[in-house]
mmCIF file of C-alpha atoms in Angstrom:
data_model
loop_
_atom_site.group_PDB
_atom_site.id
_atom_site.type_symbol
_atom_site.label_atom_id
_atom_site.label_comp_id
_atom_site.label_asym_id
_atom_site.label_seq_id
_atom_site.Cartn_x
_atom_site.Cartn_y
_atom_site.Cartn_z
ATOM 1 C CA MET A 1 16.132 -46.304 -3.837
ATOM 2 C CA ILE A 2 16.608 -42.662 -4.823
ATOM 3 C CA LYS A 3 18.775 -41.958 -7.839
ATOM 4 C CA ILE A 4 20.207 -38.514 -8.595
ATOM 5 C CA LYS A 5 20.964 -37.481 -12.157
ATOM 6 C CA GLU A 6 22.707 -34.326 -13.326
ATOM 7 C CA VAL A 7 20.951 -32.498 -16.155
ATOM 8 C CA THR A 8 23.282 -32.645 -19.147
ATOM 9 C CA SER A 9 21.055 -32.659 -22.236
ATOM 10 C CA LYS A 10 18.196 -30.653 -23.679
ATOM 11 C CA LYS A 11 15.906 -33.611 -22.976
ATOM 12 C CA ASP A 12 16.982 -33.625 -19.326
ATOM 13 C CA LEU A 13 16.436 -29.861 -19.098
ATOM 14 C CA LYS A 14 12.926 -30.145 -20.486
ATOM 15 C CA GLU A 15 12.125 -32.802 -17.879
ATOM 16 C CA PHE A 16 13.604 -30.524 -15.204
ATOM 17 C CA VAL A 17 11.413 -27.618 -16.323
ATOM 18 C CA LYS A 18 8.266 -29.719 -16.720
ATOM 19 C CA PHE A 19 8.428 -31.631 -13.414
ATOM 20 C CA PRO A 20 6.366 -28.997 -11.491
ATOM 21 C CA PHE A 21 3.602 -29.328 -14.102
ATOM 22 C CA LYS A 22 3.122 -32.884 -12.856
ATOM 23 C CA LEU A 23 3.622 -32.055 -9.171
ATOM 24 C CA TYR A 24 1.042 -29.241 -9.171
ATOM 25 C CA LYS A 25 -1.371 -30.637 -11.748
ATOM 26 C CA GLY A 26 -4.891 -29.490 -10.936
ATOM 27 C CA SER A 27 -3.739 -26.815 -8.474
ATOM 28 C CA LYS A 28 -5.839 -23.635 -8.440
ATOM 29 C CA TYR A 29 -2.947 -21.655 -6.980
ATOM 30 C CA TRP A 30 0.218 -22.692 -8.836
ATOM 31 C CA VAL A 31 1.088 -20.446 -11.783
ATOM 32 C CA PRO A 32 3.068 -22.275 -14.494
ATOM 33 C CA PRO A 33 6.087 -20.657 -16.114
ATOM 34 C CA ILE A 34 6.385 -20.425 -19.886
ATOM 35 C CA ILE A 35 8.349 -23.563 -20.736
ATOM 36 C CA SER A 36 10.376 -22.030 -23.558
ATOM 37 C CA GLU A 37 11.377 -19.038 -21.388
ATOM 38 C CA GLU A 38 12.356 -21.292 -18.488
ATOM 39 C CA MET A 39 14.544 -23.334 -20.857
ATOM 40 C CA ARG A 40 16.236 -20.151 -22.076
ATOM 41 C CA THR A 41 17.036 -19.158 -18.499
ATOM 42 C CA PHE A 42 19.446 -22.100 -18.287
ATOM 43 C CA ASP A 43 20.905 -21.696 -21.777
ATOM 44 C CA LYS A 44 24.488 -20.505 -21.305
ATOM 45 C CA LYS A 45 24.559 -19.184 -24.854
ATOM 46 C CA ILE A 46 21.589 -16.899 -24.182
ATOM 47 C CA ASN A 47 21.624 -15.902 -20.508
ATOM 48 C CA PRO A 48 24.665 -13.728 -19.660
ATOM 49 C CA VAL A 49 24.296 -14.491 -15.951
ATOM 50 C CA PHE A 50 26.569 -17.437 -16.691
ATOM 51 C CA ASN A 51 29.438 -15.026 -17.289
ATOM 52 C CA ASP A 52 29.566 -14.629 -13.507
ATOM 53 C CA ALA A 53 27.629 -17.613 -12.197
ATOM 54 C CA GLU A 54 27.369 -21.381 -12.423
ATOM 55 C CA ALA A 55 24.321 -23.610 -12.149
ATOM 56 C CA THR A 56 24.245 -27.383 -11.866
ATOM 57 C CA LEU A 57 20.800 -28.926 -12.194
ATOM 58 C CA PHE A 58 19.768 -32.255 -10.691
ATOM 59 C CA LEU A 59 16.773 -34.545 -11.008
ATOM 60 C CA ALA A 60 15.820 -37.146 -8.407
ATOM 61 C CA TYR A 61 14.313 -40.467 -9.511
ATOM 62 C CA LYS A 62 12.466 -43.131 -7.573
ATOM 63 C CA GLU A 63 11.327 -46.289 -9.369
ATOM 64 C CA ASN A 64 12.216 -44.575 -12.666
ATOM 65 C CA GLU A 65 9.872 -41.646 -11.932
ATOM 66 C CA ILE A 66 11.048 -38.072 -11.394
ATOM 67 C CA VAL A 67 10.305 -37.143 -7.776
ATOM 68 C CA GLY A 68 12.334 -33.966 -7.292
ATOM 69 C CA ARG A 69 14.562 -31.302 -8.811
ATOM 70 C CA ILE A 70 17.036 -28.664 -7.668
ATOM 71 C CA ALA A 71 19.436 -26.087 -9.128
ATOM 72 C CA ALA A 72 22.765 -25.620 -7.323
ATOM 73 C CA VAL A 73 23.946 -22.061 -8.040
ATOM 74 C CA VAL A 74 27.147 -20.146 -7.361
ATOM 75 C CA ASN A 75 27.114 -16.415 -8.073
ATOM 76 C CA TRP A 76 30.800 -15.503 -8.252
ATOM 77 C CA ILE A 77 30.123 -11.762 -7.968
ATOM 78 C CA GLU A 78 28.533 -12.456 -4.600
ATOM 79 C CA VAL A 79 31.350 -14.792 -3.535
ATOM 80 C CA ASN A 80 34.391 -12.878 -4.763
ATOM 81 C CA LYS A 81 33.349 -9.216 -4.790
ATOM 82 C CA GLN A 82 30.919 -9.168 -1.876
ATOM 83 C CA ASN A 83 32.752 -11.824 0.140
ATOM 84 C CA GLN A 84 29.574 -13.789 0.755
ATOM 85 C CA LYS A 85 30.652 -17.432 0.768
ATOM 86 C CA LYS A 86 27.151 -18.550 -0.143
ATOM 87 C CA MET A 87 26.099 -21.637 -2.054
ATOM 88 C CA ARG A 88 22.679 -20.944 -3.521
ATOM 89 C CA PHE A 89 19.921 -23.343 -4.488
ATOM 90 C CA GLY A 90 16.672 -22.717 -6.326
ATOM 91 C CA TRP A 91 14.116 -24.215 -8.676
ATOM 92 C CA PHE A 92 13.449 -26.684 -5.882
ATOM 93 C CA ASP A 93 10.440 -28.969 -6.145
ATOM 94 C CA VAL A 94 9.888 -32.333 -4.518
ATOM 95 C CA ILE A 95 7.289 -34.912 -3.543
ATOM 96 C CA ASP A 96 6.468 -35.307 0.147
ATOM 97 C CA ASP A 97 9.446 -37.535 0.887
ATOM 98 C CA ILE A 98 12.100 -35.995 3.112
ATOM 99 C CA GLU A 99 14.714 -38.463 1.881
ATOM 100 C CA VAL A 100 14.379 -37.044 -1.633
ATOM 101 C CA THR A 101 14.838 -33.522 -0.256
ATOM 102 C CA LYS A 102 17.875 -34.708 1.711
ATOM 103 C CA VAL A 103 19.726 -36.253 -1.223
ATOM 104 C CA LEU A 104 19.011 -33.258 -3.469
ATOM 105 C CA LEU A 105 20.326 -30.823 -0.872
ATOM 106 C CA ASN A 106 23.361 -33.035 -0.270
ATOM 107 C CA LYS A 107 24.366 -32.436 -3.915
ATOM 108 C CA VAL A 108 24.209 -28.692 -3.273
ATOM 109 C CA HIS A 109 26.396 -29.073 -0.181
ATOM 110 C CA GLU A 110 28.898 -31.162 -2.125
ATOM 111 C CA ILE A 111 29.331 -28.442 -4.747
ATOM 112 C CA GLY A 112 29.565 -25.778 -2.063
ATOM 113 C CA SER A 113 32.255 -27.741 -0.252
ATOM 114 C CA LEU A 114 34.268 -28.260 -3.453
ATOM 115 C CA ASN A 115 34.217 -24.474 -4.020
ATOM 116 C CA GLY A 116 35.235 -23.603 -0.465
ATOM 117 C CA LEU A 117 31.911 -22.001 0.379
ATOM 118 C CA GLU A 118 30.617 -21.712 3.917
ATOM 119 C CA TYR A 119 26.855 -22.094 3.843
ATOM 120 C CA VAL A 120 23.868 -23.014 1.698
ATOM 121 C CA GLU A 121 20.830 -20.746 1.306
ATOM 122 C CA GLY A 122 17.670 -21.016 -0.740
ATOM 123 C CA PRO A 123 15.435 -21.196 -2.545
ATOM 124 C CA VAL A 124 16.837 -18.230 -4.439
ATOM 125 C CA GLY A 125 17.703 -17.503 -8.057
ATOM 126 C CA PHE A 126 20.817 -15.929 -9.505
ATOM 127 C CA SER A 127 20.047 -12.382 -8.311
ATOM 128 C CA ASN A 128 17.402 -10.047 -6.837
ATOM 129 C CA LEU A 129 15.519 -10.074 -10.143
ATOM 130 C CA ASP A 130 14.755 -13.789 -9.757
ATOM 131 C CA LYS A 131 12.162 -15.597 -7.672
ATOM 132 C CA VAL A 132 12.831 -16.156 -3.990
ATOM 133 C CA GLY A 133 11.702 -18.112 -0.971
ATOM 134 C CA VAL A 134 9.605 -21.024 0.223
ATOM 135 C CA LEU A 135 5.946 -20.203 0.769
ATOM 136 C CA THR A 136 5.039 -20.639 4.460
ATOM 137 C CA GLU A 137 1.609 -18.930 4.557
ATOM 138 C CA GLY A 138 -0.975 -18.247 1.887
ATOM 139 C CA PHE A 139 -1.147 -21.627 0.213
ATOM 140 C CA ASP A 140 -4.761 -20.866 -0.729
ATOM 141 C CA GLN A 141 -3.770 -17.696 -2.618
ATOM 142 C CA ILE A 142 -3.040 -17.728 -6.338
ATOM 143 C CA GLY A 143 0.619 -17.212 -7.208
ATOM 144 C CA ASN A 144 2.030 -14.876 -9.820
ATOM 145 C CA MET A 145 4.718 -14.813 -12.474
ATOM 146 C CA ILE A 146 7.404 -13.444 -10.139
ATOM 147 C CA THR A 147 7.111 -15.993 -7.314
ATOM 148 C CA TRP A 148 7.415 -19.727 -6.695
ATOM 149 C CA HIS A 149 4.500 -21.693 -5.272
ATOM 150 C CA ASN A 150 5.020 -24.819 -3.188
ATOM 151 C CA HIS A 151 3.292 -27.373 -0.985
ATOM 152 C CA PRO A 152 3.211 -26.807 2.813
ATOM 153 C CA TYR A 153 5.597 -29.695 3.516
ATOM 154 C CA TYR A 154 8.575 -27.950 1.898
ATOM 155 C CA ALA A 155 9.339 -25.848 4.989
ATOM 156 C CA GLU A 156 8.800 -28.902 7.219
ATOM 157 C CA HIS A 157 11.455 -30.800 5.278
ATOM 158 C CA PHE A 158 14.008 -28.013 5.701
ATOM 159 C CA GLU A 159 13.351 -27.688 9.417
ATOM 160 C CA LYS A 160 13.641 -31.426 10.038
ATOM 161 C CA LEU A 161 16.949 -31.465 8.133
ATOM 162 C CA GLY A 162 18.413 -28.828 10.428
ATOM 163 C CA TYR A 163 18.012 -25.738 8.255
ATOM 164 C CA GLU A 164 17.291 -22.374 9.884
ATOM 165 C CA VAL A 165 15.274 -19.452 8.563
ATOM 166 C CA ALA A 166 17.643 -16.988 6.869
ATOM 167 C CA LYS A 167 15.431 -14.200 5.521
ATOM 168 C CA LYS A 168 11.712 -13.564 5.866
ATOM 169 C CA TYR A 169 9.499 -12.010 3.190
ATOM 170 C CA SER A 170 5.890 -10.891 3.102
ATOM 171 C CA GLU A 171 3.523 -10.350 0.192
ATOM 172 C CA ASN A 172 0.680 -7.879 0.460
ATOM 173 C CA LYS A 173 -2.371 -6.877 -1.494
ATOM 174 C CA MET A 174 -4.412 -3.698 -1.445
ATOM 175 C CA ASP A 175 -7.895 -2.938 -2.692
ATOM 176 C CA PHE A 176 -7.557 0.024 -5.012
ATOM 177 C CA LYS A 177 -10.702 1.575 -3.566
ATOM 178 C CA ASN A 178 -8.865 1.856 -0.221
ATOM 179 C CA ILE A 179 -6.017 3.893 -1.718
ATOM 180 C CA HIS A 180 -7.009 7.508 -1.158
ATOM 181 C CA PRO A 181 -5.087 10.085 -3.209
ATOM 182 C CA GLU A 182 -5.336 12.780 -0.548
ATOM 183 C CA SER A 183 -2.512 11.007 1.302
ATOM 184 C CA PHE A 184 -0.069 11.823 -1.501
ATOM 185 C CA ALA A 185 -1.644 14.128 -4.128
ATOM 186 C CA LYS A 186 -0.991 17.456 -2.412
ATOM 187 C CA ILE A 187 2.388 16.584 -0.971
ATOM 188 C CA GLN A 188 3.731 15.383 -4.310
ATOM 189 C CA GLU A 189 3.127 18.827 -5.800
ATOM 190 C CA LEU A 190 5.133 20.425 -3.005
ATOM 191 C CA ILE A 191 7.947 17.900 -3.422
ATOM 192 C CA LYS A 192 8.152 18.510 -7.167
ATOM 193 C CA LYS A 193 8.482 22.259 -6.578
ATOM 194 C CA ARG A 194 10.942 21.949 -3.698
ATOM 195 C CA TYR A 195 13.373 19.650 -5.520
ATOM 196 C CA GLN A 196 12.575 20.752 -9.077
ATOM 197 C CA LEU A 197 11.334 17.340 -10.162
ATOM 198 C CA ARG A 198 8.895 16.114 -12.772
ATOM 199 C CA ALA A 199 7.038 12.894 -13.507
ATOM 200 C CA LEU A 200 7.561 11.099 -16.796
ATOM 201 C CA ASN A 201 4.894 8.836 -18.303
ATOM 202 C CA PHE A 202 4.990 6.677 -21.415
ATOM 203 C CA THR A 203 2.698 5.467 -24.180
ATOM 204 C CA LYS A 204 5.292 3.497 -26.194
ATOM 205 C CA ASN A 205 7.828 0.912 -25.038
ATOM 206 C CA LYS A 206 10.515 2.269 -27.348
ATOM 207 C CA ASP A 207 10.455 5.556 -25.440
ATOM 208 C CA ILE A 208 11.440 3.724 -22.235
ATOM 209 C CA MET A 209 14.641 2.271 -23.710
ATOM 210 C CA PRO A 210 16.826 5.433 -23.483
ATOM 211 C CA TYR A 211 16.300 5.446 -19.703
ATOM 212 C CA THR A 212 16.894 1.764 -18.948
ATOM 213 C CA ASP A 213 20.596 2.053 -18.080
ATOM 214 C CA GLU A 214 19.782 4.810 -15.601
ATOM 215 C CA MET A 215 16.931 2.721 -14.257
ATOM 216 C CA PHE A 216 19.252 -0.191 -13.429
ATOM 217 C CA GLU A 217 21.658 2.235 -11.760
ATOM 218 C CA VAL A 218 18.851 3.604 -9.586
ATOM 219 C CA PHE A 219 17.702 0.054 -8.807
ATOM 220 C CA SER A 220 21.207 -1.032 -7.764
ATOM 221 C CA LYS A 221 21.926 2.033 -5.644
ATOM 222 C CA SER A 222 18.549 1.899 -3.925
ATOM 223 C CA HIS A 223 18.784 -1.818 -3.110
ATOM 224 C CA GLU A 224 22.489 -2.328 -2.365
ATOM 225 C CA VAL A 225 21.938 -1.859 1.376
ATOM 226 C CA LEU A 226 19.630 -4.897 1.522
ATOM 227 C CA SER A 227 20.969 -8.170 2.875
ATOM 228 C CA SER A 228 19.866 -10.029 -0.248
ATOM 229 C CA PHE A 229 21.419 -7.693 -2.841
ATOM 230 C CA VAL A 230 23.770 -8.991 -5.532
ATOM 231 C CA GLU A 231 25.191 -6.729 -8.230
ATOM 232 C CA ILE A 232 23.745 -7.182 -11.741
ATOM 233 C CA ASN A 233 26.397 -6.943 -14.442
ATOM 234 C CA LYS A 234 26.136 -4.930 -17.645
ATOM 235 C CA GLU A 235 25.447 -7.969 -19.849
ATOM 236 C CA GLN A 236 22.596 -9.070 -17.592
ATOM 237 C CA ARG A 237 21.087 -5.616 -17.776
ATOM 238 C CA GLU A 238 21.051 -5.822 -21.570
ATOM 239 C CA TYR A 239 19.498 -9.280 -21.342
ATOM 240 C CA PHE A 240 16.712 -8.078 -19.026
ATOM 241 C CA LYS A 241 16.063 -5.091 -21.282
ATOM 242 C CA LYS A 242 15.394 -7.343 -24.255
ATOM 243 C CA LYS A 243 13.445 -9.860 -22.205
ATOM 244 C CA PHE A 244 11.149 -7.573 -20.234
ATOM 245 C CA ILE A 245 10.836 -4.052 -21.642
ATOM 246 C CA GLY A 246 8.760 -5.146 -24.631
ATOM 247 C CA PHE A 247 6.567 -7.161 -22.262
ATOM 248 C CA LEU A 248 5.640 -4.140 -20.145
ATOM 249 C CA ASN A 249 2.614 -1.924 -20.465
ATOM 250 C CA PRO A 250 4.316 1.448 -21.084
ATOM 251 C CA GLU A 251 1.599 3.293 -19.158
ATOM 252 C CA TYR A 252 2.545 1.182 -16.100
ATOM 253 C CA VAL A 253 6.110 2.557 -16.051
ATOM 254 C CA LYS A 254 6.580 5.765 -14.037
ATOM 255 C CA PHE A 255 9.830 7.744 -13.809
ATOM 256 C CA VAL A 256 10.790 10.805 -11.775
ATOM 257 C CA LEU A 257 13.426 13.138 -13.226
ATOM 258 C CA ASP A 258 15.351 16.035 -11.693
ATOM 259 C CA LYS A 259 15.863 19.497 -13.260
ATOM 260 C CA ASP A 260 18.711 18.085 -15.408
ATOM 261 C CA ASP A 261 16.511 15.215 -16.644
ATOM 262 C CA LYS A 262 18.443 12.719 -14.554
ATOM 263 C CA LEU A 263 16.407 9.716 -13.368
ATOM 264 C CA ILE A 264 16.131 9.706 -9.572
ATOM 265 C CA GLY A 265 13.222 7.319 -8.984
ATOM 266 C CA PHE A 266 10.946 4.858 -10.782
ATOM 267 C CA GLY A 267 8.140 2.366 -10.371
ATOM 268 C CA ILE A 268 7.186 -0.552 -12.632
ATOM 269 C CA VAL A 269 3.886 -2.396 -12.425
ATOM 270 C CA THR A 270 2.674 -5.307 -14.536
ATOM 271 C CA PRO A 271 -0.850 -6.550 -15.183
ATOM 272 C CA SER A 272 -1.531 -9.813 -13.379
ATOM 273 C CA TYR A 273 -0.759 -12.648 -15.787
ATOM 274 C CA ALA A 274 -1.560 -15.399 -13.267
ATOM 275 C CA THR A 275 -4.847 -16.592 -14.761
ATOM 276 C CA ALA A 276 -3.517 -16.245 -18.303
ATOM 277 C CA LEU A 277 -0.473 -18.374 -17.460
ATOM 278 C CA GLN A 278 -2.691 -21.028 -15.908
ATOM 279 C CA LYS A 279 -4.754 -21.195 -19.092
ATOM 280 C CA MET A 280 -1.578 -21.386 -21.196
ATOM 281 C CA ASN A 281 -0.169 -24.278 -19.139
ATOM 282 C CA GLY A 282 3.379 -23.391 -20.167
ATOM 283 C CA LYS A 283 2.798 -22.995 -23.899
ATOM 284 C CA LEU A 284 2.959 -19.764 -25.887
ATOM 285 C CA PHE A 285 1.527 -21.293 -29.060
ATOM 286 C CA PRO A 286 -0.869 -21.739 -30.654
ATOM 287 C CA PHE A 287 -3.244 -19.938 -28.255
ATOM 288 C CA GLY A 288 -1.156 -18.968 -25.236
ATOM 289 C CA ILE A 289 -0.046 -15.660 -26.653
ATOM 290 C CA ARG A 290 -3.693 -14.609 -26.961
ATOM 291 C CA HIS A 291 -4.220 -15.148 -23.232
ATOM 292 C CA LEU A 292 -1.182 -12.965 -22.468
ATOM 293 C CA PHE A 293 -2.342 -10.127 -24.703
ATOM 294 C CA HIS A 294 -5.840 -10.272 -23.223
ATOM 295 C CA ALA A 295 -4.446 -10.021 -19.694
ATOM 296 C CA LYS A 296 -2.135 -7.199 -20.733
ATOM 297 C CA LYS A 297 -5.087 -5.136 -21.898
ATOM 298 C CA HIS A 298 -7.877 -6.165 -19.550
ATOM 299 C CA ALA A 299 -6.475 -7.405 -16.209
ATOM 300 C CA LYS A 300 -8.060 -5.660 -13.218
ATOM 301 C CA THR A 301 -5.277 -6.800 -10.889
ATOM 302 C CA VAL A 302 -1.747 -5.393 -11.107
ATOM 303 C CA THR A 303 1.531 -6.466 -9.536
ATOM 304 C CA PHE A 304 4.118 -3.995 -8.290
ATOM 305 C CA TYR A 305 7.276 -5.412 -9.846
ATOM 306 C CA LEU A 306 10.100 -2.930 -9.140
ATOM 307 C CA ILE A 307 10.454 0.367 -7.341
ATOM 308 C CA GLY A 308 13.606 2.341 -6.651
ATOM 309 C CA VAL A 309 14.722 5.767 -5.463
ATOM 310 C CA LEU A 310 18.290 7.071 -5.293
ATOM 311 C CA PRO A 311 19.571 7.041 -1.686
ATOM 312 C CA GLU A 312 20.022 10.818 -1.580
ATOM 313 C CA TYR A 313 16.321 11.242 -2.415
ATOM 314 C CA GLN A 314 14.940 8.595 -0.081
ATOM 315 C CA ASN A 315 12.721 9.819 2.772
ATOM 316 C CA LYS A 316 11.921 12.938 0.747
ATOM 317 C CA GLY A 317 8.526 11.816 -0.512
ATOM 318 C CA ILE A 318 9.543 10.820 -4.053
ATOM 319 C CA THR A 319 7.218 7.831 -3.932
ATOM 320 C CA ALA A 320 4.282 10.244 -3.543
ATOM 321 C CA ILE A 321 5.000 11.459 -7.087
ATOM 322 C CA ILE A 322 5.151 7.883 -8.371
ATOM 323 C CA PHE A 323 1.938 6.861 -6.580
ATOM 324 C CA ASN A 324 0.102 9.907 -7.843
ATOM 325 C CA GLU A 325 0.867 8.936 -11.435
ATOM 326 C CA PHE A 326 -0.099 5.316 -10.836
ATOM 327 C CA HIS A 327 -3.350 6.354 -9.166
ATOM 328 C CA LYS A 328 -4.393 8.354 -12.233
ATOM 329 C CA THR A 329 -3.556 5.449 -14.562
ATOM 330 C CA PHE A 330 -5.238 2.815 -12.371
ATOM 331 C CA THR A 331 -8.373 4.949 -12.179
ATOM 332 C CA GLU A 332 -8.515 5.166 -15.968
ATOM 333 C CA LYS A 333 -7.948 1.402 -16.302
ATOM 334 C CA GLY A 334 -10.494 0.400 -13.670
ATOM 335 C CA ILE A 335 -7.918 -1.464 -11.569
ATOM 336 C CA GLU A 336 -9.411 -3.222 -8.551
ATOM 337 C CA THR A 337 -6.517 -4.935 -6.743
ATOM 338 C CA CYS A 338 -2.817 -4.132 -6.288
ATOM 339 C CA ILE A 339 -0.396 -6.935 -5.399
ATOM 340 C CA ARG A 340 3.072 -6.423 -3.973
ATOM 341 C CA GLY A 341 5.721 -9.057 -4.616
ATOM 342 C CA PRO A 342 7.975 -10.507 -1.892
ATOM 343 C CA GLU A 343 9.507 -7.788 0.314
ATOM 344 C CA LEU A 344 12.066 -8.412 3.033
ATOM 345 C CA ASP A 345 10.502 -8.099 6.475
ATOM 346 C CA ASP A 346 13.530 -6.108 7.648
ATOM 347 C CA ASN A 347 13.223 -3.626 4.770
ATOM 348 C CA ILE A 348 11.589 -0.987 6.947
ATOM 349 C CA ALA A 349 11.805 1.677 4.242
ATOM 350 C CA ILE A 350 9.626 -0.247 1.790
ATOM 351 C CA HIS A 351 6.990 -0.997 4.429
ATOM 352 C CA GLN A 352 6.812 2.662 5.401
ATOM 353 C CA ILE A 353 5.969 3.512 1.789
ATOM 354 C CA TRP A 354 2.750 1.480 1.868
ATOM 355 C CA LYS A 355 1.562 2.039 5.432
ATOM 356 C CA ASN A 356 -1.289 4.421 4.508
ATOM 357 C CA PHE A 357 -2.797 2.114 1.871
ATOM 358 C CA ASN A 358 -4.363 -0.493 4.195
ATOM 359 C CA PRO A 359 -2.217 -3.404 2.958
ATOM 360 C CA VAL A 360 -3.216 -6.953 3.871
ATOM 361 C CA THR A 361 -0.486 -9.580 4.178
ATOM 362 C CA HIS A 362 -1.800 -12.581 2.273
ATOM 363 C CA LYS A 363 1.409 -14.594 1.902
ATOM 364 C CA ARG A 364 4.647 -15.133 3.770
ATOM 365 C CA ARG A 365 7.771 -16.892 2.630
ATOM 366 C CA CYS A 366 11.368 -17.325 3.701
ATOM 367 C CA THR A 367 14.726 -18.684 2.685
ATOM 368 C CA PHE A 368 16.521 -21.376 4.671
ATOM 369 C CA ARG A 369 20.236 -21.768 5.351
ATOM 370 C CA LYS A 370 22.634 -24.322 6.774
ATOM 371 C CA ASN A 371 26.385 -24.305 7.232
ATOM 372 C CA ILE A 372 28.443 -26.539 4.970
ATOM 373 C CA ALA A 373 30.167 -29.183 7.061
#
């Protein structure tokens, strides 16, 4: 018999966070989160997302053993301001037992029905800055810190339970040696002159901070046309500033400014922390932090985390300026591989950006949806 328990205590939450460590034990491809950070994500006193969202966490038990987990999420900005009557679910992990998947998803549907919502979609997080999607191809590829990994049977469970594919995403990688600067080096000089633009590079994280509010504005305006976009409130922006800016390599942050020093485009890349996180196995101390710092300085693989250009400057070659700056930095650092995180298959603009760099799709993922009865 399957028993469902709502997470109501710190002990329950720790079991919720640690369940995947058991499910994927020994996997060469799963990348563990940092346990303390994952716990903080669901702390309503710390994470301001709960000013505009709700999350109810559930654990599934079978013979007194945890066999599954799920987070039922309502983002009220999405529901009330964007009129998307969506019930979200995420942080979904389960053994290969479709009945466990069924009872977990039923809890999500129950909450959606109580709130007058129309359909369920997931796996997704609270917003576009969270992880997204069930992996459907690329199970033999190592994950990264910005994606979920899962077993192949996850998608099978959803399909058998009557869920349909909602959104499709692809992940691509590029060998740095195949990225030839002649495709953007000359044109970026012309673009800078034509629109009176300049590139801005950094050597210290503290110098990035004065631009972060503008950066979130550019991110929002450049992504609001996407089907997956949900507005990020001011408190969340402050939260992400504190959480991520200090974690970035400043030389991997590239801004483009206009003649009035207004930010009109940016790109953020992170070193690959995948191997470091596997060695850490969820723990920062006593030695985990050393693995992170080593990766930050010496990783030869990088992950493109965020990129954004104001709508009025899109299709004007602004990314050529950004790529030119990254190419110089990657050359100095001896970077070998560039990874792109999940990108919507229907986001034609983003795919056009990379078309000359010989990208190889190494993973695919999707979200699933089903109407609430």
